[in-house]
């Protein structure tokens, strides 16, 4: 038997081995109350009902507290290699996009009292991040935030909204090149929120930017996969470039506040902005 700490951004997570069985133990962040944790729990249960084949962790009945009001959950272990460690072919990226489309479709109609809580990573709440510009040494961030507020945000308000994963990126997706569906696990439902459904695509694609290399093949593959199971309206497709840049700016602003190295996101933003439609 063994226990191993897992790298996570907000909660404390551990991999636990009991005999031949593996589990994930998650200890919620002190600021995550019962409502926020229950939102994750109920979303996972909803997905189990609407699309049982999606590779998500299942929450086990054990539940309790650490004695400091931090909620503890035990989940099934999801196997696979983090996607950012694998080389991704266009076909694999298409299956990555298709899994995201399935996930969004599985969450259609899901409702919870905490779904509209404030989440800093929600592109629909971008204006709330403006005070963070004072700490950021990247003029592109302010330029884009101005553009987003005046141009993209009004259009974002007019497209379909629902609860989405909001953090579907190669660090939260586990894969196996030999598996038929490629994606073997979807992790970290801590940022789920009710917002525009197309936000998920901006999140997923922004991490695929490699400065100096064309983004179009990856962009097209992910979008094609997504729309093969969950078609978008033209107004949603038009917003994707701005949503890609929005997540890059969020990574710069929020990352700077927490003392993270944001040079990669700044480089990606600088290379991507010239591609934005005028």
mmCIF file with all atom_site columns, C-alpha atoms in Angstrom, residues 25-154:
data_model
loop_
_atom_site.group_PDB
_atom_site.id
_atom_site.type_symbol
_atom_site.label_atom_id
_atom_site.label_alt_id
_atom_site.label_comp_id
_atom_site.label_asym_id
_atom_site.label_entity_id
_atom_site.label_seq_id
_atom_site.pdbx_PDB_ins_code
_atom_site.Cartn_x
_atom_site.Cartn_y
_atom_site.Cartn_z
_atom_site.occupancy
_atom_site.B_iso_or_equiv
_atom_site.pdbx_formal_charge
_atom_site.auth_seq_id
_atom_site.auth_comp_id
_atom_site.auth_asym_id
_atom_site.auth_atom_id
_atom_site.pdbx_PDB_model_num
ATOM 1   C CA . UNK A 1 25  ? -8.042  11.234 -2.751  1.00 0.00 ? 25  UNK A CA 1
ATOM 2   C CA . UNK A 1 26  ? -8.930  14.906 -3.131  1.00 0.00 ? 26  UNK A CA 1
ATOM 3   C CA . UNK A 1 27  ? -8.848  17.382 -0.238  1.00 0.00 ? 27  UNK A CA 1
ATOM 4   C CA . UNK A 1 28  ? -10.691 20.547 -1.236  1.00 0.00 ? 28  UNK A CA 1
ATOM 5   C CA . UNK A 1 29  ? -9.090  23.986 -1.022  1.00 0.00 ? 29  UNK A CA 1
ATOM 6   C CA . UNK A 1 30  ? -9.980  25.750 2.257   1.00 0.00 ? 30  UNK A CA 1
ATOM 7   C CA . UNK A 1 31  ? -11.962 28.381 0.343   1.00 0.00 ? 31  UNK A CA 1
ATOM 8   C CA . UNK A 1 32  ? -14.016 25.821 -1.568  1.00 0.00 ? 32  UNK A CA 1
ATOM 9   C CA . UNK A 1 33  ? -17.224 25.413 0.385   1.00 0.00 ? 33  UNK A CA 1
ATOM 10  C CA . UNK A 1 34  ? -19.662 22.535 0.304   1.00 0.00 ? 34  UNK A CA 1
ATOM 11  C CA . UNK A 1 35  ? -21.661 24.130 -2.526  1.00 0.00 ? 35  UNK A CA 1
ATOM 12  C CA . UNK A 1 36  ? -18.661 24.370 -4.874  1.00 0.00 ? 36  UNK A CA 1
ATOM 13  C CA . UNK A 1 37  ? -17.605 20.797 -4.132  1.00 0.00 ? 37  UNK A CA 1
ATOM 14  C CA . UNK A 1 38  ? -21.158 19.525 -4.548  1.00 0.00 ? 38  UNK A CA 1
ATOM 15  C CA . UNK A 1 39  ? -21.290 21.230 -7.947  1.00 0.00 ? 39  UNK A CA 1
ATOM 16  C CA . UNK A 1 40  ? -18.412 18.984 -9.059  1.00 0.00 ? 40  UNK A CA 1
ATOM 17  C CA . UNK A 1 41  ? -19.981 15.897 -7.508  1.00 0.00 ? 41  UNK A CA 1
ATOM 18  C CA . UNK A 1 42  ? -23.374 16.445 -9.116  1.00 0.00 ? 42  UNK A CA 1
ATOM 19  C CA . UNK A 1 43  ? -21.814 17.277 -12.497 1.00 0.00 ? 43  UNK A CA 1
ATOM 20  C CA . UNK A 1 44  ? -19.900 13.988 -12.467 1.00 0.00 ? 44  UNK A CA 1
ATOM 21  C CA . UNK A 1 45  ? -23.079 12.095 -11.569 1.00 0.00 ? 45  UNK A CA 1
ATOM 22  C CA . UNK A 1 46  ? -24.969 13.868 -14.337 1.00 0.00 ? 46  UNK A CA 1
ATOM 23  C CA . UNK A 1 47  ? -22.324 12.895 -16.901 1.00 0.00 ? 47  UNK A CA 1
ATOM 24  C CA . UNK A 1 48  ? -22.455 9.273  -15.743 1.00 0.00 ? 48  UNK A CA 1
ATOM 25  C CA . UNK A 1 49  ? -26.157 9.307  -16.624 1.00 0.00 ? 49  UNK A CA 1
ATOM 26  C CA . UNK A 1 50  ? -26.031 11.211 -19.918 1.00 0.00 ? 50  UNK A CA 1
ATOM 27  C CA . UNK A 1 51  ? -22.848 9.691  -21.379 1.00 0.00 ? 51  UNK A CA 1
ATOM 28  C CA . UNK A 1 52  ? -21.621 6.727  -19.310 1.00 0.00 ? 52  UNK A CA 1
ATOM 29  C CA . UNK A 1 53  ? -18.772 6.057  -21.751 1.00 0.00 ? 53  UNK A CA 1
ATOM 30  C CA . UNK A 1 54  ? -16.936 9.303  -21.032 1.00 0.00 ? 54  UNK A CA 1
ATOM 31  C CA . UNK A 1 55  ? -13.710 8.551  -19.099 1.00 0.00 ? 55  UNK A CA 1
ATOM 32  C CA . UNK A 1 56  ? -14.309 10.616 -15.983 1.00 0.00 ? 56  UNK A CA 1
ATOM 33  C CA . UNK A 1 57  ? -13.478 9.725  -12.369 1.00 0.00 ? 57  UNK A CA 1
ATOM 34  C CA . UNK A 1 58  ? -16.339 8.271  -10.349 1.00 0.00 ? 58  UNK A CA 1
ATOM 35  C CA . UNK A 1 59  ? -16.820 9.529  -6.827  1.00 0.00 ? 59  UNK A CA 1
ATOM 36  C CA . UNK A 1 60  ? -16.980 6.755  -4.252  1.00 0.00 ? 60  UNK A CA 1
ATOM 37  C CA . UNK A 1 61  ? -19.376 6.903  -1.279  1.00 0.00 ? 61  UNK A CA 1
ATOM 38  C CA . UNK A 1 62  ? -16.630 7.602  1.295   1.00 0.00 ? 62  UNK A CA 1
ATOM 39  C CA . UNK A 1 63  ? -16.770 11.268 2.189   1.00 0.00 ? 63  UNK A CA 1
ATOM 40  C CA . UNK A 1 64  ? -15.706 13.275 5.196   1.00 0.00 ? 64  UNK A CA 1
ATOM 41  C CA . UNK A 1 65  ? -13.689 16.141 6.609   1.00 0.00 ? 65  UNK A CA 1
ATOM 42  C CA . UNK A 1 66  ? -10.085 16.604 7.644   1.00 0.00 ? 66  UNK A CA 1
ATOM 43  C CA . UNK A 1 67  ? -11.247 18.260 10.840  1.00 0.00 ? 67  UNK A CA 1
ATOM 44  C CA . UNK A 1 68  ? -10.474 21.703 9.413   1.00 0.00 ? 68  UNK A CA 1
ATOM 45  C CA . UNK A 1 69  ? -13.618 22.038 7.272   1.00 0.00 ? 69  UNK A CA 1
ATOM 46  C CA . UNK A 1 70  ? -11.761 20.843 4.175   1.00 0.00 ? 70  UNK A CA 1
ATOM 47  C CA . UNK A 1 71  ? -13.954 18.402 2.297   1.00 0.00 ? 71  UNK A CA 1
ATOM 48  C CA . UNK A 1 72  ? -12.440 15.041 1.378   1.00 0.00 ? 72  UNK A CA 1
ATOM 49  C CA . UNK A 1 73  ? -13.530 12.931 -1.588  1.00 0.00 ? 73  UNK A CA 1
ATOM 50  C CA . UNK A 1 74  ? -12.387 9.538  -2.808  1.00 0.00 ? 74  UNK A CA 1
ATOM 51  C CA . UNK A 1 75  ? -12.551 8.920  -6.544  1.00 0.00 ? 75  UNK A CA 1
ATOM 52  C CA . UNK A 1 76  ? -11.738 6.102  -8.903  1.00 0.00 ? 76  UNK A CA 1
ATOM 53  C CA . UNK A 1 77  ? -8.309  6.243  -10.512 1.00 0.00 ? 77  UNK A CA 1
ATOM 54  C CA . UNK A 1 78  ? -8.251  7.273  -14.178 1.00 0.00 ? 78  UNK A CA 1
ATOM 55  C CA . UNK A 1 79  ? -5.311  5.778  -16.124 1.00 0.00 ? 79  UNK A CA 1
ATOM 56  C CA . UNK A 1 80  ? -3.336  7.349  -18.935 1.00 0.00 ? 80  UNK A CA 1
ATOM 57  C CA . UNK A 1 81  ? -0.489  9.669  -19.911 1.00 0.00 ? 81  UNK A CA 1
ATOM 58  C CA . UNK A 1 82  ? -0.984  13.455 -19.662 1.00 0.00 ? 82  UNK A CA 1
ATOM 59  C CA . UNK A 1 83  ? -1.626  14.627 -23.195 1.00 0.00 ? 83  UNK A CA 1
ATOM 60  C CA . UNK A 1 84  ? 1.077   17.308 -23.067 1.00 0.00 ? 84  UNK A CA 1
ATOM 61  C CA . UNK A 1 85  ? 3.653   14.518 -22.824 1.00 0.00 ? 85  UNK A CA 1
ATOM 62  C CA . UNK A 1 86  ? 2.480   12.823 -26.023 1.00 0.00 ? 86  UNK A CA 1
ATOM 63  C CA . UNK A 1 87  ? 3.063   13.761 -29.625 1.00 0.00 ? 87  UNK A CA 1
ATOM 64  C CA . UNK A 1 88  ? -0.342  14.456 -31.123 1.00 0.00 ? 88  UNK A CA 1
ATOM 65  C CA . UNK A 1 89  ? -1.325  13.627 -34.684 1.00 0.00 ? 89  UNK A CA 1
ATOM 66  C CA . UNK A 1 90  ? -4.188  15.454 -36.434 1.00 0.00 ? 90  UNK A CA 1
ATOM 67  C CA . UNK A 1 91  ? -6.376  12.380 -35.960 1.00 0.00 ? 91  UNK A CA 1
ATOM 68  C CA . UNK A 1 92  ? -5.611  12.304 -32.227 1.00 0.00 ? 92  UNK A CA 1
ATOM 69  C CA . UNK A 1 93  ? -6.369  16.018 -31.932 1.00 0.00 ? 93  UNK A CA 1
ATOM 70  C CA . UNK A 1 94  ? -9.663  15.396 -33.699 1.00 0.00 ? 94  UNK A CA 1
ATOM 71  C CA . UNK A 1 95  ? -10.541 12.728 -31.124 1.00 0.00 ? 95  UNK A CA 1
ATOM 72  C CA . UNK A 1 96  ? -9.447  15.148 -28.370 1.00 0.00 ? 96  UNK A CA 1
ATOM 73  C CA . UNK A 1 97  ? -11.929 17.681 -29.786 1.00 0.00 ? 97  UNK A CA 1
ATOM 74  C CA . UNK A 1 98  ? -14.643 15.045 -30.132 1.00 0.00 ? 98  UNK A CA 1
ATOM 75  C CA . UNK A 1 99  ? -14.275 14.113 -26.469 1.00 0.00 ? 99  UNK A CA 1
ATOM 76  C CA . UNK A 1 100 ? -14.678 17.766 -25.502 1.00 0.00 ? 100 UNK A CA 1
ATOM 77  C CA . UNK A 1 101 ? -17.778 17.980 -27.675 1.00 0.00 ? 101 UNK A CA 1
ATOM 78  C CA . UNK A 1 102 ? -19.208 14.888 -25.977 1.00 0.00 ? 102 UNK A CA 1
ATOM 79  C CA . UNK A 1 103 ? -18.461 16.330 -22.571 1.00 0.00 ? 103 UNK A CA 1
ATOM 80  C CA . UNK A 1 104 ? -20.222 19.612 -23.346 1.00 0.00 ? 104 UNK A CA 1
ATOM 81  C CA . UNK A 1 105 ? -23.179 17.712 -24.773 1.00 0.00 ? 105 UNK A CA 1
ATOM 82  C CA . UNK A 1 106 ? -23.317 15.505 -21.680 1.00 0.00 ? 106 UNK A CA 1
ATOM 83  C CA . UNK A 1 107 ? -23.531 18.616 -19.493 1.00 0.00 ? 107 UNK A CA 1
ATOM 84  C CA . UNK A 1 108 ? -26.388 20.165 -21.480 1.00 0.00 ? 108 UNK A CA 1
ATOM 85  C CA . UNK A 1 109 ? -29.327 20.780 -19.206 1.00 0.00 ? 109 UNK A CA 1
ATOM 86  C CA . UNK A 1 110 ? -27.336 20.280 -16.006 1.00 0.00 ? 110 UNK A CA 1
ATOM 87  C CA . UNK A 1 111 ? -28.222 22.831 -13.323 1.00 0.00 ? 111 UNK A CA 1
ATOM 88  C CA . UNK A 1 112 ? -26.882 23.507 -9.840  1.00 0.00 ? 112 UNK A CA 1
ATOM 89  C CA . UNK A 1 113 ? -27.252 26.404 -7.371  1.00 0.00 ? 113 UNK A CA 1
ATOM 90  C CA . UNK A 1 114 ? -23.482 27.075 -7.463  1.00 0.00 ? 114 UNK A CA 1
ATOM 91  C CA . UNK A 1 115 ? -23.041 27.024 -11.246 1.00 0.00 ? 115 UNK A CA 1
ATOM 92  C CA . UNK A 1 116 ? -22.927 30.833 -11.558 1.00 0.00 ? 116 UNK A CA 1
ATOM 93  C CA . UNK A 1 117 ? -20.385 31.430 -8.781  1.00 0.00 ? 117 UNK A CA 1
ATOM 94  C CA . UNK A 1 118 ? -17.476 33.692 -9.637  1.00 0.00 ? 118 UNK A CA 1
ATOM 95  C CA . UNK A 1 119 ? -14.637 31.828 -11.360 1.00 0.00 ? 119 UNK A CA 1
ATOM 96  C CA . UNK A 1 120 ? -11.623 33.932 -12.364 1.00 0.00 ? 120 UNK A CA 1
ATOM 97  C CA . UNK A 1 121 ? -11.008 31.601 -15.320 1.00 0.00 ? 121 UNK A CA 1
ATOM 98  C CA . UNK A 1 122 ? -14.446 32.293 -16.837 1.00 0.00 ? 122 UNK A CA 1
ATOM 99  C CA . UNK A 1 123 ? -13.930 34.293 -20.035 1.00 0.00 ? 123 UNK A CA 1
ATOM 100 C CA . UNK A 1 124 ? -17.314 35.889 -19.470 1.00 0.00 ? 124 UNK A CA 1
ATOM 101 C CA . UNK A 1 125 ? -15.903 37.544 -16.330 1.00 0.00 ? 125 UNK A CA 1
ATOM 102 C CA . UNK A 1 126 ? -12.754 38.944 -18.003 1.00 0.00 ? 126 UNK A CA 1
ATOM 103 C CA . UNK A 1 127 ? -13.446 42.588 -17.042 1.00 0.00 ? 127 UNK A CA 1
ATOM 104 C CA . UNK A 1 128 ? -13.065 41.654 -13.366 1.00 0.00 ? 128 UNK A CA 1
ATOM 105 C CA . UNK A 1 129 ? -9.385  40.905 -14.038 1.00 0.00 ? 129 UNK A CA 1
ATOM 106 C CA . UNK A 1 130 ? -8.571  44.446 -15.192 1.00 0.00 ? 130 UNK A CA 1
ATOM 107 C CA . UNK A 1 131 ? -7.084  45.533 -11.807 1.00 0.00 ? 131 UNK A CA 1
ATOM 108 C CA . UNK A 1 132 ? -4.436  42.814 -12.255 1.00 0.00 ? 132 UNK A CA 1
ATOM 109 C CA . UNK A 1 133 ? -2.957  44.669 -15.248 1.00 0.00 ? 133 UNK A CA 1
ATOM 110 C CA . UNK A 1 134 ? -0.954  46.872 -12.870 1.00 0.00 ? 134 UNK A CA 1
ATOM 111 C CA . UNK A 1 135 ? 1.207   43.883 -11.936 1.00 0.00 ? 135 UNK A CA 1
ATOM 112 C CA . UNK A 1 136 ? 1.746   42.649 -15.507 1.00 0.00 ? 136 UNK A CA 1
ATOM 113 C CA . UNK A 1 137 ? 4.609   43.657 -17.797 1.00 0.00 ? 137 UNK A CA 1
ATOM 114 C CA . UNK A 1 138 ? 2.926   42.755 -21.065 1.00 0.00 ? 138 UNK A CA 1
ATOM 115 C CA . UNK A 1 139 ? 1.262   45.524 -23.116 1.00 0.00 ? 139 UNK A CA 1
ATOM 116 C CA . UNK A 1 140 ? -0.517  42.937 -25.235 1.00 0.00 ? 140 UNK A CA 1
ATOM 117 C CA . UNK A 1 141 ? -2.629  41.948 -22.239 1.00 0.00 ? 141 UNK A CA 1
ATOM 118 C CA . UNK A 1 142 ? -4.178  45.392 -21.826 1.00 0.00 ? 142 UNK A CA 1
ATOM 119 C CA . UNK A 1 143 ? -4.614  45.859 -25.572 1.00 0.00 ? 143 UNK A CA 1
ATOM 120 C CA . UNK A 1 144 ? -6.501  42.593 -25.860 1.00 0.00 ? 144 UNK A CA 1
ATOM 121 C CA . UNK A 1 145 ? -8.603  43.143 -22.744 1.00 0.00 ? 145 UNK A CA 1
ATOM 122 C CA . UNK A 1 146 ? -9.803  46.446 -24.212 1.00 0.00 ? 146 UNK A CA 1
ATOM 123 C CA . UNK A 1 147 ? -10.669 44.714 -27.472 1.00 0.00 ? 147 UNK A CA 1
ATOM 124 C CA . UNK A 1 148 ? -12.410 41.829 -25.709 1.00 0.00 ? 148 UNK A CA 1
ATOM 125 C CA . UNK A 1 149 ? -14.623 44.088 -23.584 1.00 0.00 ? 149 UNK A CA 1
ATOM 126 C CA . UNK A 1 150 ? -15.782 46.229 -26.489 1.00 0.00 ? 150 UNK A CA 1
ATOM 127 C CA . UNK A 1 151 ? -16.055 43.636 -29.250 1.00 0.00 ? 151 UNK A CA 1
ATOM 128 C CA . UNK A 1 152 ? -16.119 40.024 -28.078 1.00 0.00 ? 152 UNK A CA 1
ATOM 129 C CA . UNK A 1 153 ? -17.949 40.234 -24.761 1.00 0.00 ? 153 UNK A CA 1
ATOM 130 C CA . UNK A 1 154 ? -21.247 41.564 -26.184 1.00 0.00 ? 154 UNK A CA 1
#
